[in-house]
């Protein structure tokens, strides 16, 4: 009986530590990603339109709406209609920001991809993943290297992890 209590106690502490980790205000690398995501000058919206799109039924995100924008470097891989070129491999310095909204008026979260192959938090394809709440708390830290996101973003039809063309043709 004592062993069960100890294991339960340790498991509770681990869960508590994980919850605290996600609730911390963004700092260091996550803060840098948030600052990059909040800047809007020089970005191009997906399909050249800043309108909110309804959540795709296949989305791993729970928010009702989204919109996606690309910095000048990343937008070099968009076609004239503002869609991702089907053969695109985004260059270093590409920043892609998906804004996720609870409803038509409430920004909830930033899902951020930043191409920086030499970065300590970059995944095998050179992307640094950020998942930061609009209130500046970290939902999933960049140090996780996209582990919660890659399985979905690697599905058939992705273009260098981008799924906008697949679900919003």
PDB file of C-alpha atoms in Angstrom:
ATOM      1  CA  UNK A   1       0.000   0.000   0.000  1.00  0.00           C
ATOM      2  CA  UNK A   2       2.814   2.400   0.816  1.00  0.00           C
ATOM      3  CA  UNK A   3       4.430   1.849  -2.592  1.00  0.00           C
ATOM      4  CA  UNK A   4       1.208   2.794  -4.383  1.00  0.00           C
ATOM      5  CA  UNK A   5       1.041   6.024  -2.381  1.00  0.00           C
ATOM      6  CA  UNK A   6       4.628   6.884  -3.285  1.00  0.00           C
ATOM      7  CA  UNK A   7       4.108   6.175  -6.962  1.00  0.00           C
ATOM      8  CA  UNK A   8       0.859   8.163  -6.962  1.00  0.00           C
ATOM      9  CA  UNK A   9       2.603  11.017  -5.176  1.00  0.00           C
ATOM     10  CA  UNK A  10       5.450  11.059  -7.693  1.00  0.00           C
ATOM     11  CA  UNK A  11       3.026  10.876 -10.614  1.00  0.00           C
ATOM     12  CA  UNK A  12       1.084  13.807  -9.160  1.00  0.00           C
ATOM     13  CA  UNK A  13       4.268  15.851  -8.807  1.00  0.00           C
ATOM     14  CA  UNK A  14       5.245  15.096 -12.416  1.00  0.00           C
ATOM     15  CA  UNK A  15       1.801  16.125 -13.676  1.00  0.00           C
ATOM     16  CA  UNK A  16       1.928  19.273 -11.568  1.00  0.00           C
ATOM     17  CA  UNK A  17       5.391  20.131 -12.891  1.00  0.00           C
ATOM     18  CA  UNK A  18       4.193  19.649 -16.490  1.00  0.00           C
ATOM     19  CA  UNK A  19       1.158  21.866 -15.874  1.00  0.00           C
ATOM     20  CA  UNK A  20       3.377  24.582 -14.398  1.00  0.00           C
ATOM     21  CA  UNK A  21       5.758  24.312 -17.345  1.00  0.00           C
ATOM     22  CA  UNK A  22       2.922  25.102 -19.751  1.00  0.00           C
ATOM     23  CA  UNK A  23       1.610  27.998 -17.681  1.00  0.00           C
ATOM     24  CA  UNK A  24       4.855  29.968 -17.528  1.00  0.00           C
ATOM     25  CA  UNK A  25       5.000  33.315 -19.238  1.00  0.00           C
ATOM     26  CA  UNK A  26       6.995  33.038 -22.446  1.00  0.00           C
ATOM     27  CA  UNK A  27      10.671  33.826 -22.007  1.00  0.00           C
ATOM     28  CA  UNK A  28      13.919  33.104 -23.782  1.00  0.00           C
ATOM     29  CA  UNK A  29      13.335  31.281 -27.084  1.00  0.00           C
ATOM     30  CA  UNK A  30       9.568  31.124 -26.683  1.00  0.00           C
ATOM     31  CA  UNK A  31       9.476  34.876 -25.976  1.00  0.00           C
ATOM     32  CA  UNK A  32      11.514  35.507 -29.117  1.00  0.00           C
ATOM     33  CA  UNK A  33       9.056  33.429 -31.162  1.00  0.00           C
ATOM     34  CA  UNK A  34       6.106  35.277 -29.628  1.00  0.00           C
ATOM     35  CA  UNK A  35       7.666  38.650 -30.429  1.00  0.00           C
ATOM     36  CA  UNK A  36       8.290  37.539 -34.010  1.00  0.00           C
ATOM     37  CA  UNK A  37       4.696  36.288 -34.294  1.00  0.00           C
ATOM     38  CA  UNK A  38       3.189  39.510 -32.998  1.00  0.00           C
ATOM     39  CA  UNK A  39       4.969  41.659 -35.580  1.00  0.00           C
ATOM     40  CA  UNK A  40       2.713  41.926 -38.620  1.00  0.00           C
ATOM     41  CA  UNK A  41       4.589  44.256 -40.978  1.00  0.00           C
ATOM     42  CA  UNK A  42       5.770  42.638 -44.200  1.00  0.00           C
ATOM     43  CA  UNK A  43       3.613  39.506 -43.927  1.00  0.00           C
ATOM     44  CA  UNK A  44       1.428  37.963 -46.616  1.00  0.00           C
ATOM     45  CA  UNK A  45      -1.787  36.204 -45.639  1.00  0.00           C
ATOM     46  CA  UNK A  46      -2.669  32.786 -47.002  1.00  0.00           C
ATOM     47  CA  UNK A  47      -4.599  33.331 -50.257  1.00  0.00           C
ATOM     48  CA  UNK A  48      -3.780  37.044 -49.812  1.00  0.00           C
ATOM     49  CA  UNK A  49      -6.729  37.350 -47.431  1.00  0.00           C
ATOM     50  CA  UNK A  50      -6.725  38.133 -43.685  1.00  0.00           C
ATOM     51  CA  UNK A  51     -10.246  36.763 -43.193  1.00  0.00           C
ATOM     52  CA  UNK A  52     -10.729  34.088 -40.567  1.00  0.00           C
ATOM     53  CA  UNK A  53     -11.199  30.571 -41.857  1.00  0.00           C
ATOM     54  CA  UNK A  54     -13.409  28.057 -40.045  1.00  0.00           C
ATOM     55  CA  UNK A  55     -11.549  25.210 -38.355  1.00  0.00           C
ATOM     56  CA  UNK A  56     -11.004  22.239 -40.632  1.00  0.00           C
ATOM     57  CA  UNK A  57     -12.654  19.014 -39.463  1.00  0.00           C
ATOM     58  CA  UNK A  58      -9.226  17.355 -39.706  1.00  0.00           C
ATOM     59  CA  UNK A  59      -7.466  19.980 -37.576  1.00  0.00           C
ATOM     60  CA  UNK A  60      -5.650  18.957 -34.422  1.00  0.00           C
ATOM     61  CA  UNK A  61      -6.430  22.407 -33.012  1.00  0.00           C
ATOM     62  CA  UNK A  62      -9.629  22.935 -31.042  1.00  0.00           C
ATOM     63  CA  UNK A  63     -10.129  26.623 -31.861  1.00  0.00           C
ATOM     64  CA  UNK A  64     -13.052  27.575 -34.090  1.00  0.00           C
ATOM     65  CA  UNK A  65     -11.150  29.836 -36.517  1.00  0.00           C
ATOM     66  CA  UNK A  66      -7.685  30.440 -37.894  1.00  0.00           C
ATOM     67  CA  UNK A  67      -5.698  32.513 -40.306  1.00  0.00           C
ATOM     68  CA  UNK A  68      -2.118  32.042 -41.474  1.00  0.00           C
ATOM     69  CA  UNK A  69       0.511  34.533 -42.535  1.00  0.00           C
ATOM     70  CA  UNK A  70       4.022  34.298 -43.970  1.00  0.00           C
ATOM     71  CA  UNK A  71       6.949  36.697 -43.521  1.00  0.00           C
ATOM     72  CA  UNK A  72       8.689  38.061 -46.639  1.00  0.00           C
ATOM     73  CA  UNK A  73      11.133  35.139 -46.724  1.00  0.00           C
ATOM     74  CA  UNK A  74       8.408  32.491 -46.446  1.00  0.00           C
ATOM     75  CA  UNK A  75       6.073  34.312 -48.832  1.00  0.00           C
ATOM     76  CA  UNK A  76       8.665  33.758 -51.577  1.00  0.00           C
ATOM     77  CA  UNK A  77       7.226  30.217 -51.636  1.00  0.00           C
ATOM     78  CA  UNK A  78       3.633  31.361 -52.205  1.00  0.00           C
ATOM     79  CA  UNK A  79       2.135  31.442 -55.680  1.00  0.00           C
ATOM     80  CA  UNK A  80       0.328  34.442 -57.193  1.00  0.00           C
ATOM     81  CA  UNK A  81      -2.901  33.356 -55.457  1.00  0.00           C
ATOM     82  CA  UNK A  82      -1.178  33.313 -52.058  1.00  0.00           C
ATOM     83  CA  UNK A  83      -1.159  29.530 -51.741  1.00  0.00           C
ATOM     84  CA  UNK A  84       1.927  27.483 -50.900  1.00  0.00           C
ATOM     85  CA  UNK A  85       3.748  26.376 -54.053  1.00  0.00           C
ATOM     86  CA  UNK A  86       3.319  22.602 -54.299  1.00  0.00           C
ATOM     87  CA  UNK A  87       7.087  21.989 -54.473  1.00  0.00           C
ATOM     88  CA  UNK A  88       8.045  24.510 -51.774  1.00  0.00           C
ATOM     89  CA  UNK A  89      10.860  23.960 -49.344  1.00  0.00           C
ATOM     90  CA  UNK A  90      10.900  27.074 -47.182  1.00  0.00           C
ATOM     91  CA  UNK A  91      14.258  28.857 -46.906  1.00  0.00           C
ATOM     92  CA  UNK A  92      16.114  29.715 -43.713  1.00  0.00           C
ATOM     93  CA  UNK A  93      14.499  32.662 -41.944  1.00  0.00           C
ATOM     94  CA  UNK A  94      10.973  31.699 -42.992  1.00  0.00           C
ATOM     95  CA  UNK A  95       8.396  32.562 -40.338  1.00  0.00           C
ATOM     96  CA  UNK A  96       4.881  31.178 -40.574  1.00  0.00           C
ATOM     97  CA  UNK A  97       2.297  32.218 -38.014  1.00  0.00           C
ATOM     98  CA  UNK A  98      -1.059  30.532 -37.592  1.00  0.00           C
ATOM     99  CA  UNK A  99      -3.378  32.612 -35.425  1.00  0.00           C
ATOM    100  CA  UNK A 100      -6.011  30.470 -33.734  1.00  0.00           C
ATOM    101  CA  UNK A 101      -9.237  32.095 -32.517  1.00  0.00           C
ATOM    102  CA  UNK A 102     -11.748  30.816 -29.906  1.00  0.00           C
ATOM    103  CA  UNK A 103     -14.487  32.757 -31.695  1.00  0.00           C
ATOM    104  CA  UNK A 104     -14.601  35.424 -34.393  1.00  0.00           C
ATOM    105  CA  UNK A 105     -13.228  38.059 -31.988  1.00  0.00           C
ATOM    106  CA  UNK A 106     -10.921  36.278 -29.535  1.00  0.00           C
ATOM    107  CA  UNK A 107      -7.350  35.366 -30.454  1.00  0.00           C
ATOM    108  CA  UNK A 108      -6.422  32.344 -28.347  1.00  0.00           C
ATOM    109  CA  UNK A 109      -3.078  31.034 -29.526  1.00  0.00           C
ATOM    110  CA  UNK A 110      -0.153  31.428 -31.912  1.00  0.00           C
ATOM    111  CA  UNK A 111       1.191  28.339 -33.679  1.00  0.00           C
ATOM    112  CA  UNK A 112       4.588  29.403 -35.010  1.00  0.00           C
ATOM    113  CA  UNK A 113       7.093  27.820 -37.365  1.00  0.00           C
ATOM    114  CA  UNK A 114      10.489  29.454 -37.788  1.00  0.00           C
ATOM    115  CA  UNK A 115      13.075  27.927 -40.146  1.00  0.00           C
ATOM    116  CA  UNK A 116      16.444  28.043 -38.433  1.00  0.00           C
ATOM    117  CA  UNK A 117      18.363  24.820 -39.005  1.00  0.00           C
ATOM    118  CA  UNK A 118      21.221  25.712 -36.653  1.00  0.00           C
ATOM    119  CA  UNK A 119      18.933  26.552 -33.740  1.00  0.00           C
ATOM    120  CA  UNK A 120      19.188  24.290 -30.681  1.00  0.00           C
ATOM    121  CA  UNK A 121      15.394  23.753 -30.730  1.00  0.00           C
ATOM    122  CA  UNK A 122      15.128  23.010 -34.450  1.00  0.00           C
ATOM    123  CA  UNK A 123      13.659  19.690 -35.530  1.00  0.00           C
ATOM    124  CA  UNK A 124      15.271  17.429 -38.139  1.00  0.00           C
ATOM    125  CA  UNK A 125      13.842  19.601 -40.961  1.00  0.00           C
ATOM    126  CA  UNK A 126      15.181  22.842 -39.479  1.00  0.00           C
ATOM    127  CA  UNK A 127      11.912  24.170 -38.032  1.00  0.00           C
ATOM    128  CA  UNK A 128      11.583  25.691 -34.567  1.00  0.00           C
ATOM    129  CA  UNK A 129       8.015  25.171 -33.332  1.00  0.00           C
ATOM    130  CA  UNK A 130       6.225  27.613 -31.034  1.00  0.00           C
ATOM    131  CA  UNK A 131       2.817  27.124 -29.453  1.00  0.00           C
ATOM    132  CA  UNK A 132       2.125  30.161 -27.315  1.00  0.00           C
ATOM    133  CA  UNK A 133      -1.136  31.404 -25.851  1.00  0.00           C
ATOM    134  CA  UNK A 134      -2.296  34.946 -26.607  1.00  0.00           C
ATOM    135  CA  UNK A 135      -1.905  35.766 -22.888  1.00  0.00           C
ATOM    136  CA  UNK A 136       1.864  35.144 -23.329  1.00  0.00           C
ATOM    137  CA  UNK A 137       1.934  31.820 -21.497  1.00  0.00           C
ATOM    138  CA  UNK A 138       3.619  28.879 -23.171  1.00  0.00           C
ATOM    139  CA  UNK A 139       1.291  26.109 -24.275  1.00  0.00           C
ATOM    140  CA  UNK A 140       4.056  23.838 -25.617  1.00  0.00           C
ATOM    141  CA  UNK A 141       7.676  25.014 -25.334  1.00  0.00           C
ATOM    142  CA  UNK A 142       9.899  25.269 -28.397  1.00  0.00           C
ATOM    143  CA  UNK A 143      12.348  22.952 -26.636  1.00  0.00           C
ATOM    144  CA  UNK A 144       9.887  20.118 -27.377  1.00  0.00           C
ATOM    145  CA  UNK A 145      10.925  20.514 -31.043  1.00  0.00           C
ATOM    146  CA  UNK A 146       7.392  20.131 -32.385  1.00  0.00           C
ATOM    147  CA  UNK A 147       6.928  16.651 -30.928  1.00  0.00           C
ATOM    148  CA  UNK A 148       3.204  17.284 -30.336  1.00  0.00           C
ATOM    149  CA  UNK A 149       2.713  18.690 -33.848  1.00  0.00           C
ATOM    150  CA  UNK A 150       4.920  16.816 -36.286  1.00  0.00           C
ATOM    151  CA  UNK A 151       2.773  13.680 -36.589  1.00  0.00           C
ATOM    152  CA  UNK A 152      -0.152  15.694 -37.922  1.00  0.00           C
ATOM    153  CA  UNK A 153       1.970  18.076 -39.995  1.00  0.00           C
ATOM    154  CA  UNK A 154       3.776  15.120 -41.613  1.00  0.00           C
ATOM    155  CA  UNK A 155       0.597  13.614 -43.047  1.00  0.00           C
ATOM    156  CA  UNK A 156       0.110  13.020 -46.737  1.00  0.00           C
ATOM    157  CA  UNK A 157      -0.365  16.241 -48.674  1.00  0.00           C
ATOM    158  CA  UNK A 158       1.873  18.397 -46.490  1.00  0.00           C
ATOM    159  CA  UNK A 159       4.273  20.826 -48.139  1.00  0.00           C
ATOM    160  CA  UNK A 160       7.289  21.265 -45.841  1.00  0.00           C
ATOM    161  CA  UNK A 161       4.862  20.706 -42.908  1.00  0.00           C
ATOM    162  CA  UNK A 162       2.256  23.119 -44.338  1.00  0.00           C
ATOM    163  CA  UNK A 163      -1.304  21.833 -44.637  1.00  0.00           C
ATOM    164  CA  UNK A 164      -3.141  24.992 -45.708  1.00  0.00           C
ATOM    165  CA  UNK A 165      -3.421  23.943 -49.376  1.00  0.00           C
ATOM    166  CA  UNK A 166      -4.766  20.538 -48.351  1.00  0.00           C
ATOM    167  CA  UNK A 167      -7.524  21.795 -46.071  1.00  0.00           C
ATOM    168  CA  UNK A 168      -8.175  25.236 -47.586  1.00  0.00           C
ATOM    169  CA  UNK A 169      -7.681  24.698 -51.353  1.00  0.00           C
TER     170      UNK A 169
END
